[in-house]
Coordinates of C-alpha atoms in Angstrom, one line a residue:
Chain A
X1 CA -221.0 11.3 -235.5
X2 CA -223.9 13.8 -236.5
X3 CA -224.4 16.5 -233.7
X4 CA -227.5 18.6 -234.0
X5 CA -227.4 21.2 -231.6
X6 CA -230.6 23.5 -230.8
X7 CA -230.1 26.9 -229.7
X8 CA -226.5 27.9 -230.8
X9 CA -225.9 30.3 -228.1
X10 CA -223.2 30.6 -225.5
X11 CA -223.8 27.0 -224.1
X12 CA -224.7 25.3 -227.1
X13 CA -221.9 26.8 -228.9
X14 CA -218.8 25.8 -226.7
X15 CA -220.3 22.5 -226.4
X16 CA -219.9 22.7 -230.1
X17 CA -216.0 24.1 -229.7
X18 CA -215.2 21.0 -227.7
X19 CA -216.9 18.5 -229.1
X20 CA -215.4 18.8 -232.6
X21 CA -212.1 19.1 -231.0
X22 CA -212.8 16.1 -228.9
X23 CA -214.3 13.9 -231.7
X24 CA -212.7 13.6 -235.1
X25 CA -215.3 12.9 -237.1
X26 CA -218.0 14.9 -235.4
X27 CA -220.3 16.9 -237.9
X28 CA -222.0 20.0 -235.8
X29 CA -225.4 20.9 -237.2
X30 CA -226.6 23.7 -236.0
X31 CA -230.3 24.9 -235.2
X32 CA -231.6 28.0 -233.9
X33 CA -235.0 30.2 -234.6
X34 CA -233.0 32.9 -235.4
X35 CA -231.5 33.2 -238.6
X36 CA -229.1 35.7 -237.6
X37 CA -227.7 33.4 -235.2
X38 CA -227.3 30.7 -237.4
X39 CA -225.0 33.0 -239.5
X40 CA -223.2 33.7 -236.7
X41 CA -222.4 30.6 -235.4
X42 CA -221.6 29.3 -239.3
X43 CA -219.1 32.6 -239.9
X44 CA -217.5 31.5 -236.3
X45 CA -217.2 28.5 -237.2
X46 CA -219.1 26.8 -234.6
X47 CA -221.2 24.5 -236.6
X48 CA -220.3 23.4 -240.1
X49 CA -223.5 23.2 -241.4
X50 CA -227.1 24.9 -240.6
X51 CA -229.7 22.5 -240.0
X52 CA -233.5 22.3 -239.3
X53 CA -236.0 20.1 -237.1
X54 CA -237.2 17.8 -240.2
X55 CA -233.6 16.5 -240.3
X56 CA -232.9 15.4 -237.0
X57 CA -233.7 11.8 -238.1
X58 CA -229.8 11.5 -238.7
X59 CA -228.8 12.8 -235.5
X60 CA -226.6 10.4 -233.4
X61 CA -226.7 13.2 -230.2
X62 CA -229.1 16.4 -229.9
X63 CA -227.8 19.0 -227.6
X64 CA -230.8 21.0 -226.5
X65 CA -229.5 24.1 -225.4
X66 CA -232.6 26.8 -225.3
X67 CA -234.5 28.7 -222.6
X68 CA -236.2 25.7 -220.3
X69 CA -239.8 26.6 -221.4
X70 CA -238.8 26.0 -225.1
X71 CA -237.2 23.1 -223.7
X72 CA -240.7 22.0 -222.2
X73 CA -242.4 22.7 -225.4
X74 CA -240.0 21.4 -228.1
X75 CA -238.3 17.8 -226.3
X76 CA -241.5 15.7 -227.0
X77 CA -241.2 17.5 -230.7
X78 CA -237.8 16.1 -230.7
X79 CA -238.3 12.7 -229.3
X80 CA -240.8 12.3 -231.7
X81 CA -238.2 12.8 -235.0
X82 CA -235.2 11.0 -233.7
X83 CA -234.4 7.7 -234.6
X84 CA -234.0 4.7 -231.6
X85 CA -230.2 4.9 -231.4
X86 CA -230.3 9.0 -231.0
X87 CA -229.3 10.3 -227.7
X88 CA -231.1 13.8 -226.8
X89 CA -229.7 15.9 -223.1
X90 CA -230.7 19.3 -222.5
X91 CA -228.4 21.4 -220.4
X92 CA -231.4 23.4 -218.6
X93 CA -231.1 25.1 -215.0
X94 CA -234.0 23.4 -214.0
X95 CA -235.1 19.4 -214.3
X96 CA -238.3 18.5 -212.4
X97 CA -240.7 19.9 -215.0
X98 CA -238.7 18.6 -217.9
X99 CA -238.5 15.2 -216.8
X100 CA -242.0 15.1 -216.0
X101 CA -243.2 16.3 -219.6
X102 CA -241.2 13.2 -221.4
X103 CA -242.2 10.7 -218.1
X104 CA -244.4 8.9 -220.4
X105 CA -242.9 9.5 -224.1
X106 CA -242.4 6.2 -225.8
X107 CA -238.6 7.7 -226.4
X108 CA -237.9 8.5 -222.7
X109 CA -235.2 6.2 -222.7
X110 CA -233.1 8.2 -225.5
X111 CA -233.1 11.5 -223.1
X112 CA -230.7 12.2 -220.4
X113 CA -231.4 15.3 -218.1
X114 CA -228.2 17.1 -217.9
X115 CA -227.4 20.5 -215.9
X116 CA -223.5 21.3 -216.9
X117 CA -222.4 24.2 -213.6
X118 CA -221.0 26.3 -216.2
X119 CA -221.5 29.8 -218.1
X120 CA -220.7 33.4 -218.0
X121 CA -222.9 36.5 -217.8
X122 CA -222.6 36.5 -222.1
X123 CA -224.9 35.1 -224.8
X124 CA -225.3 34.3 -227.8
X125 CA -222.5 32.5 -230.1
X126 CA -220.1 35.3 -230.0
X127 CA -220.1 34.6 -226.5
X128 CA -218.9 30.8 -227.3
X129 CA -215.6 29.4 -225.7
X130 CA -213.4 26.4 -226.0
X131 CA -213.1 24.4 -222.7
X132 CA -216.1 26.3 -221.0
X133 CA -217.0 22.6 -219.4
X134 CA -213.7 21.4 -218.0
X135 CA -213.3 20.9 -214.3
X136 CA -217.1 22.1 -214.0
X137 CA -219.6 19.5 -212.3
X138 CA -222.5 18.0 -214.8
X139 CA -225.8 17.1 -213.1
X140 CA -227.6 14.3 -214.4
X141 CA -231.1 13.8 -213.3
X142 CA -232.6 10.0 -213.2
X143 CA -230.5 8.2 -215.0
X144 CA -231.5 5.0 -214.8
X145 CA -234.7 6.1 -217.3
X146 CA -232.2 6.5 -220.2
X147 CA -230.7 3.6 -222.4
X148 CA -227.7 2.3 -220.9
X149 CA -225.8 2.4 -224.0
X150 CA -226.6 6.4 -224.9
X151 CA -225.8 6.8 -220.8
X152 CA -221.9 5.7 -222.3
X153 CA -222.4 7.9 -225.5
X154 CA -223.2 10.6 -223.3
X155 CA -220.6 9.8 -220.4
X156 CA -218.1 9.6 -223.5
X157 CA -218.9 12.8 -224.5
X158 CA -218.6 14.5 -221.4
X159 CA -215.4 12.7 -220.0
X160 CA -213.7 13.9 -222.9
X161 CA -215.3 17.7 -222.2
X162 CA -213.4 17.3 -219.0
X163 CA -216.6 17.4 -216.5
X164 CA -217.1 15.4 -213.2
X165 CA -220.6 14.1 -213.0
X166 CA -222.7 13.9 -210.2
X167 CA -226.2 12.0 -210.1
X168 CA -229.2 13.2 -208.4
X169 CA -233.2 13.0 -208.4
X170 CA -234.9 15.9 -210.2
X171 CA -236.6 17.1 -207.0
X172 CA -233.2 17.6 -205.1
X173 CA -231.8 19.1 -207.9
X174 CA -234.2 22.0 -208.4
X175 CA -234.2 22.4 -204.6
X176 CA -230.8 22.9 -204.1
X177 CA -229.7 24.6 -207.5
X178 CA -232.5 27.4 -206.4
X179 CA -230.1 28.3 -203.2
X180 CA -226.5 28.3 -205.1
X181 CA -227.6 29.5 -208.2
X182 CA -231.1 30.9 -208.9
X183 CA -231.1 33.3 -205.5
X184 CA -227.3 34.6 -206.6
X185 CA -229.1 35.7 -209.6
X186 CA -231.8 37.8 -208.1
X187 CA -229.8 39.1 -205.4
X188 CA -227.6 40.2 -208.1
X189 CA -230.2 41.9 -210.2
X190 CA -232.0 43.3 -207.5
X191 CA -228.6 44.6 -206.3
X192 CA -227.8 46.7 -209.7
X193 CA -231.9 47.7 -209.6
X194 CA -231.6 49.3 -206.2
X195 CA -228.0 50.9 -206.9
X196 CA -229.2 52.0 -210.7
X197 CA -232.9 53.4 -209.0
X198 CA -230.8 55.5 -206.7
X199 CA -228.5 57.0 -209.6
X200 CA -231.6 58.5 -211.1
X201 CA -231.9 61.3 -208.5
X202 CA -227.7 60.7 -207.6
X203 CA -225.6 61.0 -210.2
X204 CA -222.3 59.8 -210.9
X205 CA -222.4 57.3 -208.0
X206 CA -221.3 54.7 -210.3
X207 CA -217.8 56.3 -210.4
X208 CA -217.5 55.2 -206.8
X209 CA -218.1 51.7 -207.3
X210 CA -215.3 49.5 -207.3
X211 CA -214.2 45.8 -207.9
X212 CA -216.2 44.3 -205.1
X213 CA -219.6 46.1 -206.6
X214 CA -218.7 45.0 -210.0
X215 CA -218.1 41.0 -208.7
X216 CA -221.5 40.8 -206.5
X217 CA -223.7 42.5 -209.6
X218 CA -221.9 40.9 -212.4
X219 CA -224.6 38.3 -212.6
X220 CA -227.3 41.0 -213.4
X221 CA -226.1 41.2 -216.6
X222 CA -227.6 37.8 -217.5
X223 CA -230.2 37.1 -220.2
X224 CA -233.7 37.4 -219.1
X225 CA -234.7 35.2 -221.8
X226 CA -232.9 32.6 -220.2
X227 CA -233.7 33.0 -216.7
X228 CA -237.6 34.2 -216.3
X229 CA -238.0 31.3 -217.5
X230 CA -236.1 29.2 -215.0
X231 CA -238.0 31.2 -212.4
X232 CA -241.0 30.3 -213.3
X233 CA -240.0 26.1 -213.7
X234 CA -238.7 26.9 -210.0
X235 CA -241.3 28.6 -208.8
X236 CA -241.8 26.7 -205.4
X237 CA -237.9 26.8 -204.6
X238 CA -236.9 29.9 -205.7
X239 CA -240.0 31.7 -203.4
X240 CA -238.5 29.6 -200.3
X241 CA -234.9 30.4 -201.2
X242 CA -236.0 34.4 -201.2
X243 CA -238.0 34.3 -198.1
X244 CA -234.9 32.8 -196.3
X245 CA -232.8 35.2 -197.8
X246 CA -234.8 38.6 -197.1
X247 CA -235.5 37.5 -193.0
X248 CA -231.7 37.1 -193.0
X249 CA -230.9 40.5 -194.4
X250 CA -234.3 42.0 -192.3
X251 CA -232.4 40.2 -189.0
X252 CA -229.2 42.0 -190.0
X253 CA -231.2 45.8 -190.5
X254 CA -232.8 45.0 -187.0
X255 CA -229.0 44.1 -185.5
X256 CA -228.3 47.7 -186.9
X257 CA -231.0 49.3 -186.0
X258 CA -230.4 47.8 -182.0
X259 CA -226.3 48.6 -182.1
X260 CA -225.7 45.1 -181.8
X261 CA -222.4 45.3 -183.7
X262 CA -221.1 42.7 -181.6
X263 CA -224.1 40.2 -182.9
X264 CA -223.2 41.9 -186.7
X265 CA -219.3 41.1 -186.1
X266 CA -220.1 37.1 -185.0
X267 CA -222.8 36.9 -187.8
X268 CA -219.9 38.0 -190.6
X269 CA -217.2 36.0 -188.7
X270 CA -219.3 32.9 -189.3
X271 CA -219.8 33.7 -193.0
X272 CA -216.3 33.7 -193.5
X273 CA -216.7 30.2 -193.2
X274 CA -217.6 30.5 -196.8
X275 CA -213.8 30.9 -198.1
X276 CA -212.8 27.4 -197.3
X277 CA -216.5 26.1 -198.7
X278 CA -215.3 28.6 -202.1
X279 CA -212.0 27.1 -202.5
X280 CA -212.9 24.5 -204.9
X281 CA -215.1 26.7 -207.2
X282 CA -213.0 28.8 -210.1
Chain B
X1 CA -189.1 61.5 -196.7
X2 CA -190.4 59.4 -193.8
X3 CA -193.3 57.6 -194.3
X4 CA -195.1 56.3 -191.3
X5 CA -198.0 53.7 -191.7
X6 CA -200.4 52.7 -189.4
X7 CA -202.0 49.3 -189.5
X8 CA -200.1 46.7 -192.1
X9 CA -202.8 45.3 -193.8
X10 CA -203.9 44.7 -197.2
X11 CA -204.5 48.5 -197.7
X12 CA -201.3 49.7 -195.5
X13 CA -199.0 47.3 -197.0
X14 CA -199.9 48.1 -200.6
X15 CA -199.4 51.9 -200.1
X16 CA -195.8 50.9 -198.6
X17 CA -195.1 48.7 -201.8
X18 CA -196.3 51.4 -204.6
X19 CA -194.8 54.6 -202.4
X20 CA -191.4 52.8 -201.8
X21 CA -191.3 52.1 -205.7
X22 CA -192.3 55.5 -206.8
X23 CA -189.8 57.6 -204.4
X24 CA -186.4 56.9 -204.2
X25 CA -186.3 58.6 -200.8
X26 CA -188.7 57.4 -199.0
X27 CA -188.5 54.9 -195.8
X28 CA -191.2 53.2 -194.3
X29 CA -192.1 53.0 -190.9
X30 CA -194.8 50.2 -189.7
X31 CA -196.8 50.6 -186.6
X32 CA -199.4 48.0 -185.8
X33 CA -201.1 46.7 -182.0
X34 CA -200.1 43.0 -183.8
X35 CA -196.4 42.6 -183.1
X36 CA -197.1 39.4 -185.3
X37 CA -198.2 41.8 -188.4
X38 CA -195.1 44.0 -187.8
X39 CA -192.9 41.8 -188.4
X40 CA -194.5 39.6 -190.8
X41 CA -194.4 43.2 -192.6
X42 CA -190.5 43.8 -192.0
X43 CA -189.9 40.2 -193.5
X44 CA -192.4 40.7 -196.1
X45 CA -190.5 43.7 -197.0
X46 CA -193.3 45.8 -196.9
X47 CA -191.7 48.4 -194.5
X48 CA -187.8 49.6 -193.7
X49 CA -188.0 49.8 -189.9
X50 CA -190.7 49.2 -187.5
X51 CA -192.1 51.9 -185.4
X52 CA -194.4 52.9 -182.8
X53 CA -196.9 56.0 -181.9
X54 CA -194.0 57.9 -179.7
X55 CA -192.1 58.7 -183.2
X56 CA -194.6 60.5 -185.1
X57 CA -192.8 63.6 -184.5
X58 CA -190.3 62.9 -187.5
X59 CA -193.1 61.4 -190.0
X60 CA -193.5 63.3 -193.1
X61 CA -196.9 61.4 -194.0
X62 CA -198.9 59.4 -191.8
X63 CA -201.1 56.6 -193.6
X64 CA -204.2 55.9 -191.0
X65 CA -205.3 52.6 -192.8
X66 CA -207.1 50.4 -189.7
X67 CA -210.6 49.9 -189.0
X68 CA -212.6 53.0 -188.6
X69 CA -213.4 53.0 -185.1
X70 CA -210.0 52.6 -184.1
X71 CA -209.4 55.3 -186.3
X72 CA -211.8 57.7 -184.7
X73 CA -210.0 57.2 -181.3
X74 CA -206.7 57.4 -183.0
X75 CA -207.0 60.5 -185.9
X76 CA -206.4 63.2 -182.6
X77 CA -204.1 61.7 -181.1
X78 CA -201.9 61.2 -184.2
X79 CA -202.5 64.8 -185.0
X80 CA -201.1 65.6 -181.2
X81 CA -198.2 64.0 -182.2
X82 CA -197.3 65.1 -185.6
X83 CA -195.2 68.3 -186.5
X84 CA -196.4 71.5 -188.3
X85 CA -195.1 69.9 -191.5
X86 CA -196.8 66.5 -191.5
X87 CA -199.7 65.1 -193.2
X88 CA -201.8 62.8 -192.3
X89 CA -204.2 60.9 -194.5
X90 CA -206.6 58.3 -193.6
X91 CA -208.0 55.4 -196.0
X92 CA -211.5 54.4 -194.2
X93 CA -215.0 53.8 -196.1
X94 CA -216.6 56.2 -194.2
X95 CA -215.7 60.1 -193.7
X96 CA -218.7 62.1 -191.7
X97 CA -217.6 60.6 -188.4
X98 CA -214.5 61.4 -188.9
X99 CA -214.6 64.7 -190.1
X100 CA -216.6 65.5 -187.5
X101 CA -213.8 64.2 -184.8
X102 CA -211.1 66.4 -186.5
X103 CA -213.5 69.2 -187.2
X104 CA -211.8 71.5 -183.9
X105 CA -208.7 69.8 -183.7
X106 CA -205.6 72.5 -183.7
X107 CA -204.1 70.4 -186.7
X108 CA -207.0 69.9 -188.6
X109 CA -205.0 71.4 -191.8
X110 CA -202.6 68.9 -191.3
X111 CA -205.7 65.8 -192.2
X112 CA -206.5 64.9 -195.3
X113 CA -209.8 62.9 -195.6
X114 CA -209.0 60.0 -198.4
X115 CA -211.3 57.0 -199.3
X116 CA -209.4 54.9 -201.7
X117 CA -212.1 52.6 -203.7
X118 CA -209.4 49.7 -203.9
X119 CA -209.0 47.1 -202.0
X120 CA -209.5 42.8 -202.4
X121 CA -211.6 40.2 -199.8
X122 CA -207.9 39.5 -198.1
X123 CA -206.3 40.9 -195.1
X124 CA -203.6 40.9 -193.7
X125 CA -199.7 42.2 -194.5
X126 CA -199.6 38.8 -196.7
X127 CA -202.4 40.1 -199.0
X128 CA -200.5 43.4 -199.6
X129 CA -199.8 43.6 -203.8
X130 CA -198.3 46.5 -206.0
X131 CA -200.1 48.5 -208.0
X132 CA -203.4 48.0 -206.2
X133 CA -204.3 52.0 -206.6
X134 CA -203.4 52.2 -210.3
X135 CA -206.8 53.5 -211.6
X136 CA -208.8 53.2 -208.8
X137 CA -210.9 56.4 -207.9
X138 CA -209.7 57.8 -204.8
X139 CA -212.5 60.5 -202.8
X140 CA -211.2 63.0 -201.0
X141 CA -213.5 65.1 -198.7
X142 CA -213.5 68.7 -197.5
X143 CA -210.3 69.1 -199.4
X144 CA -210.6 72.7 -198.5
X145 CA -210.1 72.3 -194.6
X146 CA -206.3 71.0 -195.7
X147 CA -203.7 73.2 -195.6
X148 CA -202.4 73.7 -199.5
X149 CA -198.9 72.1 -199.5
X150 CA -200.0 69.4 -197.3
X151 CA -202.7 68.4 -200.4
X152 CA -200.3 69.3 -203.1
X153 CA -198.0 66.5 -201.4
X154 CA -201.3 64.4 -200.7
X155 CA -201.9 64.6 -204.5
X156 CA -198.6 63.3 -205.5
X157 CA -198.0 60.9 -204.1
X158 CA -202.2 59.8 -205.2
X159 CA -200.9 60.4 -208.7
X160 CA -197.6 58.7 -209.0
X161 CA -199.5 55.5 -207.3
X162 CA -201.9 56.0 -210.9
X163 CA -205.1 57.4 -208.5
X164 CA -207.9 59.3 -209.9
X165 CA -209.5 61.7 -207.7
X166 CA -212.8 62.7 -206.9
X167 CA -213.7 65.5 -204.7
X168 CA -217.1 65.2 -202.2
X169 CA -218.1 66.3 -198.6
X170 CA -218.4 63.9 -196.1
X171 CA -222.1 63.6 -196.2
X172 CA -222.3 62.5 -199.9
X173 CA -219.6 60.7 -199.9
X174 CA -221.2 58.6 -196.6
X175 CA -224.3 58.4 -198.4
X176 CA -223.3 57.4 -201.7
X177 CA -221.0 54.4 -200.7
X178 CA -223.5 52.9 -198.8
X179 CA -224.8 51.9 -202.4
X180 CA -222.1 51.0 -203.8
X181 CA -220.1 49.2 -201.4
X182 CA -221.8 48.6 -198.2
X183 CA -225.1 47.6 -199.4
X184 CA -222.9 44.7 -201.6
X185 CA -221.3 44.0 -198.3
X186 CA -224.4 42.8 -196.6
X187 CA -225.7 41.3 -199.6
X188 CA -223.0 39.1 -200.1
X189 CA -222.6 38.1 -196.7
X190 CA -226.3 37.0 -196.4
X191 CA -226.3 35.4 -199.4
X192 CA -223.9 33.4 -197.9
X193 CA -225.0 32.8 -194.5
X194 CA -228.4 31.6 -196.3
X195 CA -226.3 29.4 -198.3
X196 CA -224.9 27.8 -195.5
X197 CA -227.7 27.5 -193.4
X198 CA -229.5 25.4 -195.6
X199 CA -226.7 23.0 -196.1
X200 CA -226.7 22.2 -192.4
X201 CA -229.5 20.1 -193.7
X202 CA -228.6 19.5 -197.4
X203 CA -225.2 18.3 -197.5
X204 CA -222.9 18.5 -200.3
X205 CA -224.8 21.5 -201.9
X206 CA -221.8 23.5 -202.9
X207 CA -220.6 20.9 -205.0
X208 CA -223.4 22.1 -207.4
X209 CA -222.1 26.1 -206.7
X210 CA -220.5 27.7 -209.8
X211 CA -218.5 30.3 -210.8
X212 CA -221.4 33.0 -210.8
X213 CA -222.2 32.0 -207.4
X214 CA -218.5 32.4 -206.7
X215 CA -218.7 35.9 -208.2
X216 CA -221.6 37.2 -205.9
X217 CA -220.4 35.3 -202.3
X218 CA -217.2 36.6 -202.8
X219 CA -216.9 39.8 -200.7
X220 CA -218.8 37.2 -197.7
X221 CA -214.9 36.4 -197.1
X222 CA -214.4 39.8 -195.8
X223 CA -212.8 41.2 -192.3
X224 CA -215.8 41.8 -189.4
X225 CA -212.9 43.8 -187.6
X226 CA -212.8 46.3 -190.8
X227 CA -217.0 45.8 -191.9
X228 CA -218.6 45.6 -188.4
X229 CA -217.3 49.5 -187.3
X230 CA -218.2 50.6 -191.2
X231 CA -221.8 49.7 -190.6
X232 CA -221.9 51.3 -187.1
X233 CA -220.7 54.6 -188.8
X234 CA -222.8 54.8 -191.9
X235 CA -225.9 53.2 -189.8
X236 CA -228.5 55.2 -191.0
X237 CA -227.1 55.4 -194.9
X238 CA -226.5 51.5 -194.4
X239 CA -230.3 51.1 -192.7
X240 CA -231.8 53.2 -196.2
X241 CA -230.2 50.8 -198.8
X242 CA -231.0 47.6 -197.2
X243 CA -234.5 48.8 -197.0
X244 CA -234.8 49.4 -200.4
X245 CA -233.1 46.3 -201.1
X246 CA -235.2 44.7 -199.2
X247 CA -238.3 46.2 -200.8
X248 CA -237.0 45.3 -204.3
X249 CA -236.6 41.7 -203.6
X250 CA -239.7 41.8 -201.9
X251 CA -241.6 43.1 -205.2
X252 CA -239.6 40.3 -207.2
X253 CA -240.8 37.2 -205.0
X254 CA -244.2 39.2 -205.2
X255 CA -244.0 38.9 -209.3
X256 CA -243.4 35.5 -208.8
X257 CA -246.1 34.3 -206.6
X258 CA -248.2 36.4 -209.2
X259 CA -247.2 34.7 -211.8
X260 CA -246.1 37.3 -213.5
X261 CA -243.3 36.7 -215.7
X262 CA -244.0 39.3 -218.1
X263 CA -243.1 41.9 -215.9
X264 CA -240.2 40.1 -214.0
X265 CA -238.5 39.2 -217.7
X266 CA -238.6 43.1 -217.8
X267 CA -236.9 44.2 -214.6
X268 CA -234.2 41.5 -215.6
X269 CA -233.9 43.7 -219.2
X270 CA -234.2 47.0 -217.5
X271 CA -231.2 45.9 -215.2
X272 CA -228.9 44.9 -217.9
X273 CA -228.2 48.5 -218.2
X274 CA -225.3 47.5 -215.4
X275 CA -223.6 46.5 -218.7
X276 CA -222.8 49.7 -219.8
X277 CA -222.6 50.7 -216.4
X278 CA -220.0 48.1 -215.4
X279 CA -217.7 48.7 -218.2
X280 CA -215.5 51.3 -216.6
X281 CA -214.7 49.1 -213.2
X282 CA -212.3 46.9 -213.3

């Protein structure tokens, strides 16, 4: 089984990890603009072999794992060089755009749209790891439009990665993905920019933080490469997700501002609803 | 040496685990409004005998560790109680109020102003765990306004628990941790509540959460009883941050509608500082 991965970075990679643990006679190819990373991922042994576009003809599965707007830009490229029995799934943070771009691609029917729930704050291949997938929930995006047959392959695949699947319409899946992950990112990053502004003219305020700062900005140290782009695919969502979230926080100022620590006391006591909703997530 | 501790919580209980293992002689005394803690904390093991406000007069240390409004009402009459010899030290996440209670109290020398930056999203006696202090930073304000052998037995009992320490006033101190703790506080929690809110409408959301959304909600699951009286405290410090929180997320959806990418890839980079930033904190 040829596996031609694009973009060997901290998704591609342990997707790599696992499937040639998973699949004895998987052959990883790897492809990635940079060079560097290439090298990488060969020394790591992530990929056995480095690869390029014009050989993807003798792919069995492409893993598209690259920023979304590459993604855009590059699947119709891809499509284009497979051949009929090759099954292509990106792994992308947002689907609406994507599926549209390959709506009317004579090879629409050899792409899935897949959105594996899983990753760290890390990139790049050194930031690879085995069993990054298990447990984690895979979203696949209008799956009747691919083949049923490269559906199984791609089932197969992930069954054995150990990830529950769940189906949704590309619409719904930008919609929702904007509230539980794209807002945690900017309320992250905005977090550390507010905290790291105020360092500037107060020093050593950082030495105060503790592990409750560290958990709510860890996200801010995620790649902007990754995600400006995802911003921009969500545009619509995302700006709705942020004006919700910024009346909330402007409503709990103004409770404050009015001593209404009894309204402040209900408000946190019904957020704490949140630790039974959290129970399932690692 | 008798050790008197009141309020078994998280924080309470996890001085009476690491002070009980670090000094053979001491015994632990619980006193708590819950009956129900008390003796969830005598069968937890957490304290030798259980206690009440009427025998302060043979405590060698007194650990204030409740909410800090209680502790306001509580700090002089404690200090009423106490004998010459005694110190008392309390544990709350703000200090200017406080200070300000003790400031002409006859036993002032006998308070110790402490801010432990430790702690988890649990309450309770159950969540008590050893070795919560071991290198955490632990502030101490006006240290000077303590009488000398009262800190010198303050500091070691801070430094056989593993404690670094960090001297401030009251004002900074207030000022500062609004950053670094409160502010993350409130963001978490109205992350969350706008999480929830929209799934009154959009079932099964959470389903697609992950583990950075985890990361960043996590501090939603703590007590109102401990955060509500913190933000009436540090109100105006609290107020500042969440302005410029909110202003910063403001300028972000701004970049957005713009279309600006360019310049929203770059506050993502410029943020990623919190790398370096983060590595000290556990």
């Amino acid at each position: 089984m040829n596996v031609f991965i694009i973009g060997i970075g901290l998704i591609g990679g342990s997707f790599a990890i696992d499937i040639k643990a998973a699949f004895d006679d998987a052959k990883i190819y790897g492809i990635d603009e940079s060079e560097e990373n290439l090298n990488k991922a060969l020394d790591l042994g992530l990929i056995q072999y480095k690869s390029s576009l014009d050989k993807l003809e003798k792919a069995d599965i492409v893993i598209v794992a690259i920023p979304v707007d590459a993604t855009v830009q590059m699947l119709p490229v891809i499509l284009d060089k497979i051949n009929d029995d090759c099954l292509v799934f990106d792994v992308g943070s947002t689907k609406q755009k994507l599926c549209k771009t390959v709506s009317e691609h004579k090879k629409r029917r050899n792409y899935l749209a897949a959105h594996p729930i899983a990753g760290t704050e890390f990139s790049g291949p050194q930031a690879a790891i085995a069993n990054l997938y298990r447990g984690k929930t895979n979203i696949i995006c209008e799956v009747e439009k691919t083949a049923f047959k490269l559906q199984e392959r791609g089932m197969e695949i992930f069954s054995r990665l150990g990830m529950r699947i769940r189906y949704m319409d590309s619409a719904s899946h930008d919609k929702h993905i904007a509230y539980v992950s794209h807002l945690s990112h900017i309320s992250s990053f905005m977090l550390g920019k507010t905290v790291i502004e105020k360092e500037k003219n107060e020093r050593d305020i950082f030495d105060m933080a503790g592990s409750g700062f560290a958990s709510t900005v860890r996200l801010a140290k995620s790649s902007p490469a990754m995600w400006a782009p995802i911003f921009k695919h969500n545009k619509e969502n995302v700006i709705e997700t942020l004006e919700e979230y910024i009346a909330n926080l402007t409503q709990f100022k103004k409770l404050i501002e009015d001593d209404n620590f009894t309204e402040i006391y209900k408000e946190m006591q019904d957020t704490n609803h949140i630790k039974t909703i959290l129970k399932g997530i690692s």
